[in-house]
mmCIF file of C-alpha atoms in Angstrom:
data_model
loop_
_atom_site.group_PDB
_atom_site.id
_atom_site.type_symbol
_atom_site.label_atom_id
_atom_site.label_comp_id
_atom_site.label_asym_id
_atom_site.label_seq_id
_atom_site.Cartn_x
_atom_site.Cartn_y
_atom_site.Cartn_z
ATOM 1 C CA UNK A 1 18.496 4.460 -7.785
ATOM 2 C CA UNK A 2 16.531 1.705 -6.020
ATOM 3 C CA UNK A 3 14.202 2.968 -3.346
ATOM 4 C CA UNK A 4 11.532 1.353 -1.126
ATOM 5 C CA UNK A 5 8.323 2.567 0.298
ATOM 6 C CA UNK A 6 5.745 0.779 2.221
ATOM 7 C CA UNK A 7 1.962 1.311 1.434
ATOM 8 C CA UNK A 8 -1.050 -0.056 3.782
ATOM 9 C CA UNK A 9 -4.076 -0.020 1.516
ATOM 10 C CA UNK A 10 -6.564 -2.319 3.188
ATOM 11 C CA UNK A 11 -6.151 -6.240 1.819
ATOM 12 C CA UNK A 12 -2.856 -6.710 0.271
ATOM 13 C CA UNK A 13 -3.580 -8.707 -2.546
ATOM 14 C CA UNK A 14 -5.134 -6.154 -4.648
ATOM 15 C CA UNK A 15 -2.625 -3.666 -3.671
ATOM 16 C CA UNK A 16 0.123 -5.822 -4.656
ATOM 17 C CA UNK A 17 -1.320 -6.440 -7.970
ATOM 18 C CA UNK A 18 -2.051 -2.856 -8.987
ATOM 19 C CA UNK A 19 1.660 -1.871 -8.088
ATOM 20 C CA UNK A 20 3.167 -4.783 -10.092
ATOM 21 C CA UNK A 21 1.791 -2.931 -13.065
ATOM 22 C CA UNK A 22 3.128 0.250 -12.277
ATOM 23 C CA UNK A 23 6.170 1.364 -14.874
ATOM 24 C CA UNK A 24 9.274 1.944 -12.788
ATOM 25 C CA UNK A 25 8.149 -0.418 -9.895
ATOM 26 C CA UNK A 26 10.761 -3.349 -9.601
ATOM 27 C CA UNK A 27 9.374 -5.591 -6.950
ATOM 28 C CA UNK A 28 6.235 -5.635 -4.674
ATOM 29 C CA UNK A 29 5.992 -8.040 -1.655
ATOM 30 C CA UNK A 30 3.040 -8.329 0.422
ATOM 31 C CA UNK A 31 3.859 -8.357 4.412
ATOM 32 C CA UNK A 32 3.013 -7.083 7.860
ATOM 33 C CA UNK A 33 4.317 -3.729 9.158
ATOM 34 C CA UNK A 34 4.617 -1.768 12.527
ATOM 35 C CA UNK A 35 2.844 -4.188 14.896
ATOM 36 C CA UNK A 36 3.862 -5.711 18.376
ATOM 37 C CA UNK A 37 5.004 -9.146 17.766
ATOM 38 C CA UNK A 38 8.039 -10.681 15.822
ATOM 39 C CA UNK A 39 7.489 -12.689 12.756
ATOM 40 C CA UNK A 40 3.693 -12.880 13.024
ATOM 41 C CA UNK A 41 1.634 -15.268 10.866
ATOM 42 C CA UNK A 42 -1.618 -14.217 9.369
ATOM 43 C CA UNK A 43 -3.672 -15.630 12.104
ATOM 44 C CA UNK A 44 -1.522 -13.395 14.641
ATOM 45 C CA UNK A 45 -2.475 -10.277 12.535
ATOM 46 C CA UNK A 46 -6.080 -11.096 12.473
ATOM 47 C CA UNK A 47 -5.938 -11.796 16.225
ATOM 48 C CA UNK A 48 -4.842 -8.344 16.901
ATOM 49 C CA UNK A 49 -0.987 -8.231 16.583
ATOM 50 C CA UNK A 50 -1.256 -4.621 15.831
ATOM 51 C CA UNK A 51 0.458 -5.172 12.105
ATOM 52 C CA UNK A 52 -0.973 -3.374 9.218
ATOM 53 C CA UNK A 53 -1.153 -5.532 5.960
ATOM 54 C CA UNK A 54 1.339 -3.483 3.558
ATOM 55 C CA UNK A 55 3.056 -3.992 0.306
ATOM 56 C CA UNK A 56 6.866 -3.193 0.015
ATOM 57 C CA UNK A 57 7.558 -1.547 -3.015
ATOM 58 C CA UNK A 58 10.885 -1.244 -4.620
ATOM 59 C CA UNK A 59 11.107 1.290 -7.318
ATOM 60 C CA UNK A 60 13.508 2.879 -9.604
ATOM 61 C CA UNK A 61 13.257 6.806 -8.763
ATOM 62 C CA UNK A 62 14.779 7.607 -12.065
ATOM 63 C CA UNK A 63 11.427 6.102 -13.760
ATOM 64 C CA UNK A 64 8.747 6.899 -11.023
ATOM 65 C CA UNK A 65 9.061 9.303 -8.106
ATOM 66 C CA UNK A 66 7.343 9.052 -4.626
ATOM 67 C CA UNK A 67 4.830 11.683 -5.304
ATOM 68 C CA UNK A 68 3.644 9.826 -8.567
ATOM 69 C CA UNK A 69 3.480 6.526 -6.381
ATOM 70 C CA UNK A 70 1.581 8.429 -3.642
ATOM 71 C CA UNK A 71 -0.884 9.803 -6.326
ATOM 72 C CA UNK A 72 -1.630 6.156 -7.635
ATOM 73 C CA UNK A 73 -1.874 4.906 -3.869
ATOM 74 C CA UNK A 74 -4.354 7.568 -2.970
ATOM 75 C CA UNK A 75 -6.640 6.556 -6.032
ATOM 76 C CA UNK A 76 -7.046 3.173 -4.785
ATOM 77 C CA UNK A 77 -8.099 3.887 -1.280
ATOM 78 C CA UNK A 78 -10.734 5.634 0.622
ATOM 79 C CA UNK A 79 -8.311 7.829 2.847
ATOM 80 C CA UNK A 80 -10.987 9.008 5.277
ATOM 81 C CA UNK A 81 -11.810 5.705 6.602
ATOM 82 C CA UNK A 82 -10.127 4.260 9.870
ATOM 83 C CA UNK A 83 -9.175 0.572 10.168
ATOM 84 C CA UNK A 84 -11.225 -0.177 6.997
ATOM 85 C CA UNK A 85 -11.033 -0.717 3.230
ATOM 86 C CA UNK A 86 -13.836 -2.038 1.081
ATOM 87 C CA UNK A 87 -15.520 -4.756 3.169
ATOM 88 C CA UNK A 88 -12.114 -5.443 5.094
ATOM 89 C CA UNK A 89 -12.405 -4.055 8.672
ATOM 90 C CA UNK A 90 -9.846 -4.176 11.355
ATOM 91 C CA UNK A 91 -6.723 -2.415 12.498
ATOM 92 C CA UNK A 92 -4.600 -4.591 10.126
ATOM 93 C CA UNK A 93 -6.519 -2.889 7.194
ATOM 94 C CA UNK A 94 -5.642 0.763 8.296
ATOM 95 C CA UNK A 95 -4.076 3.012 5.530
ATOM 96 C CA UNK A 96 -0.671 4.154 6.032
ATOM 97 C CA UNK A 97 2.723 5.162 4.135
ATOM 98 C CA UNK A 98 5.674 3.850 6.001
ATOM 99 C CA UNK A 99 9.173 5.123 5.091
ATOM 100 C CA UNK A 100 12.458 4.093 5.552
ATOM 101 C CA UNK A 101 14.129 7.190 4.247
ATOM 102 C CA UNK A 102 13.245 10.084 6.498
ATOM 103 C CA UNK A 103 13.777 12.565 3.559
ATOM 104 C CA UNK A 104 10.607 10.828 2.298
ATOM 105 C CA UNK A 105 8.300 11.852 5.324
ATOM 106 C CA UNK A 106 8.180 15.503 4.120
ATOM 107 C CA UNK A 107 7.282 14.356 0.715
ATOM 108 C CA UNK A 108 4.518 12.206 2.046
ATOM 109 C CA UNK A 109 3.217 14.917 4.339
ATOM 110 C CA UNK A 110 3.135 17.325 1.667
ATOM 111 C CA UNK A 111 0.996 15.014 -0.535
ATOM 112 C CA UNK A 112 -1.325 14.011 2.452
ATOM 113 C CA UNK A 113 -1.829 17.918 3.251
ATOM 114 C CA UNK A 114 -2.678 18.285 -0.490
ATOM 115 C CA UNK A 115 -4.958 15.293 -0.165
ATOM 116 C CA UNK A 116 -6.599 16.630 2.620
ATOM 117 C CA UNK A 117 -7.959 19.807 0.385
ATOM 118 C CA UNK A 118 -10.207 17.546 -1.531
ATOM 119 C CA UNK A 119 -12.064 16.028 1.413
ATOM 120 C CA UNK A 120 -14.187 17.548 4.379
ATOM 121 C CA UNK A 121 -13.546 14.326 6.521
ATOM 122 C CA UNK A 122 -10.065 14.138 8.044
ATOM 123 C CA UNK A 123 -7.453 12.073 6.252
ATOM 124 C CA UNK A 124 -6.828 8.881 8.167
ATOM 125 C CA UNK A 125 -3.562 7.733 6.338
ATOM 126 C CA UNK A 126 -0.632 7.300 8.809
ATOM 127 C CA UNK A 127 2.741 8.787 7.730
ATOM 128 C CA UNK A 128 5.192 6.830 9.911
ATOM 129 C CA UNK A 129 8.640 5.466 9.798
ATOM 130 C CA UNK A 130 8.949 1.685 9.151
ATOM 131 C CA UNK A 131 9.457 0.205 12.668
ATOM 132 C CA UNK A 132 9.283 -3.489 11.367
ATOM 133 C CA UNK A 133 8.433 -5.497 8.313
ATOM 134 C CA UNK A 134 7.785 -9.238 8.016
ATOM 135 C CA UNK A 135 6.838 -10.878 4.548
ATOM 136 C CA UNK A 136 3.634 -12.378 4.479
ATOM 137 C CA UNK A 137 3.404 -16.234 3.970
ATOM 138 C CA UNK A 138 4.152 -17.679 0.406
ATOM 139 C CA UNK A 139 0.493 -18.236 -0.456
ATOM 140 C CA UNK A 140 -0.423 -14.509 0.066
ATOM 141 C CA UNK A 141 2.614 -13.489 -2.590
ATOM 142 C CA UNK A 142 1.232 -12.931 -6.118
ATOM 143 C CA UNK A 143 -2.395 -14.044 -4.646
ATOM 144 C CA UNK A 144 -4.386 -12.580 -7.509
ATOM 145 C CA UNK A 145 -2.156 -14.294 -10.207
ATOM 146 C CA UNK A 146 -2.458 -17.523 -8.591
ATOM 147 C CA UNK A 147 -6.416 -16.881 -7.801
ATOM 148 C CA UNK A 148 -7.473 -14.699 -10.660
ATOM 149 C CA UNK A 149 -11.117 -14.707 -9.266
ATOM 150 C CA UNK A 150 -9.990 -13.978 -5.708
ATOM 151 C CA UNK A 151 -11.121 -11.168 -3.463
ATOM 152 C CA UNK A 152 -10.045 -7.763 -4.304
ATOM 153 C CA UNK A 153 -11.460 -4.491 -2.784
ATOM 154 C CA UNK A 154 -10.128 -2.435 -5.365
ATOM 155 C CA UNK A 155 -12.092 -2.164 -8.519
ATOM 156 C CA UNK A 156 -10.270 -3.903 -11.383
ATOM 157 C CA UNK A 157 -11.877 -1.393 -13.643
ATOM 158 C CA UNK A 158 -10.372 1.367 -11.616
ATOM 159 C CA UNK A 159 -6.962 -0.210 -11.555
ATOM 160 C CA UNK A 160 -7.033 -0.422 -15.491
ATOM 161 C CA UNK A 161 -8.368 3.154 -15.734
ATOM 162 C CA UNK A 162 -5.622 4.489 -13.539
ATOM 163 C CA UNK A 163 -2.790 2.394 -15.238
ATOM 164 C CA UNK A 164 -3.936 3.325 -18.782
ATOM 165 C CA UNK A 165 -2.699 6.737 -18.564
ATOM 166 C CA UNK A 166 0.510 6.206 -16.690
ATOM 167 C CA UNK A 167 2.980 7.074 -19.129
ATOM 168 C CA UNK A 168 1.498 10.442 -20.106
#
């Protein structure tokens, strides 16, 4: 069965590139979630619309489950920083998991509680229902495919290392 989940992990370019390579993920789209305006532009988001840069992930839950996706997500973020990932700073770069299926909320919370056991600092990852979502502009979609030397706050070496063992 196809399911969807939304991850905010800082800049969406690298997050999109990473999750496109995960077995069982059917589609990934960059967009904006849970802000205060309808259909924001990138400029609106940067100016303080309150939206998070997110990736919408459609996945086959017979091939990959939400706990596994969360495990990957936690490996590519710093879950203890507020409104920042890498060099990207601002509310739009906050980390979060935004769900559409209410049954996902306790799964996400259990994963966050487990993650907290590995950190002294509090986990700053939001666990909220998706209030709204708007796809990002076309030039943001598949950005790193179109711009292989483009900026990414996620280490490409780390991405490769994580994904190398995904079938084990």
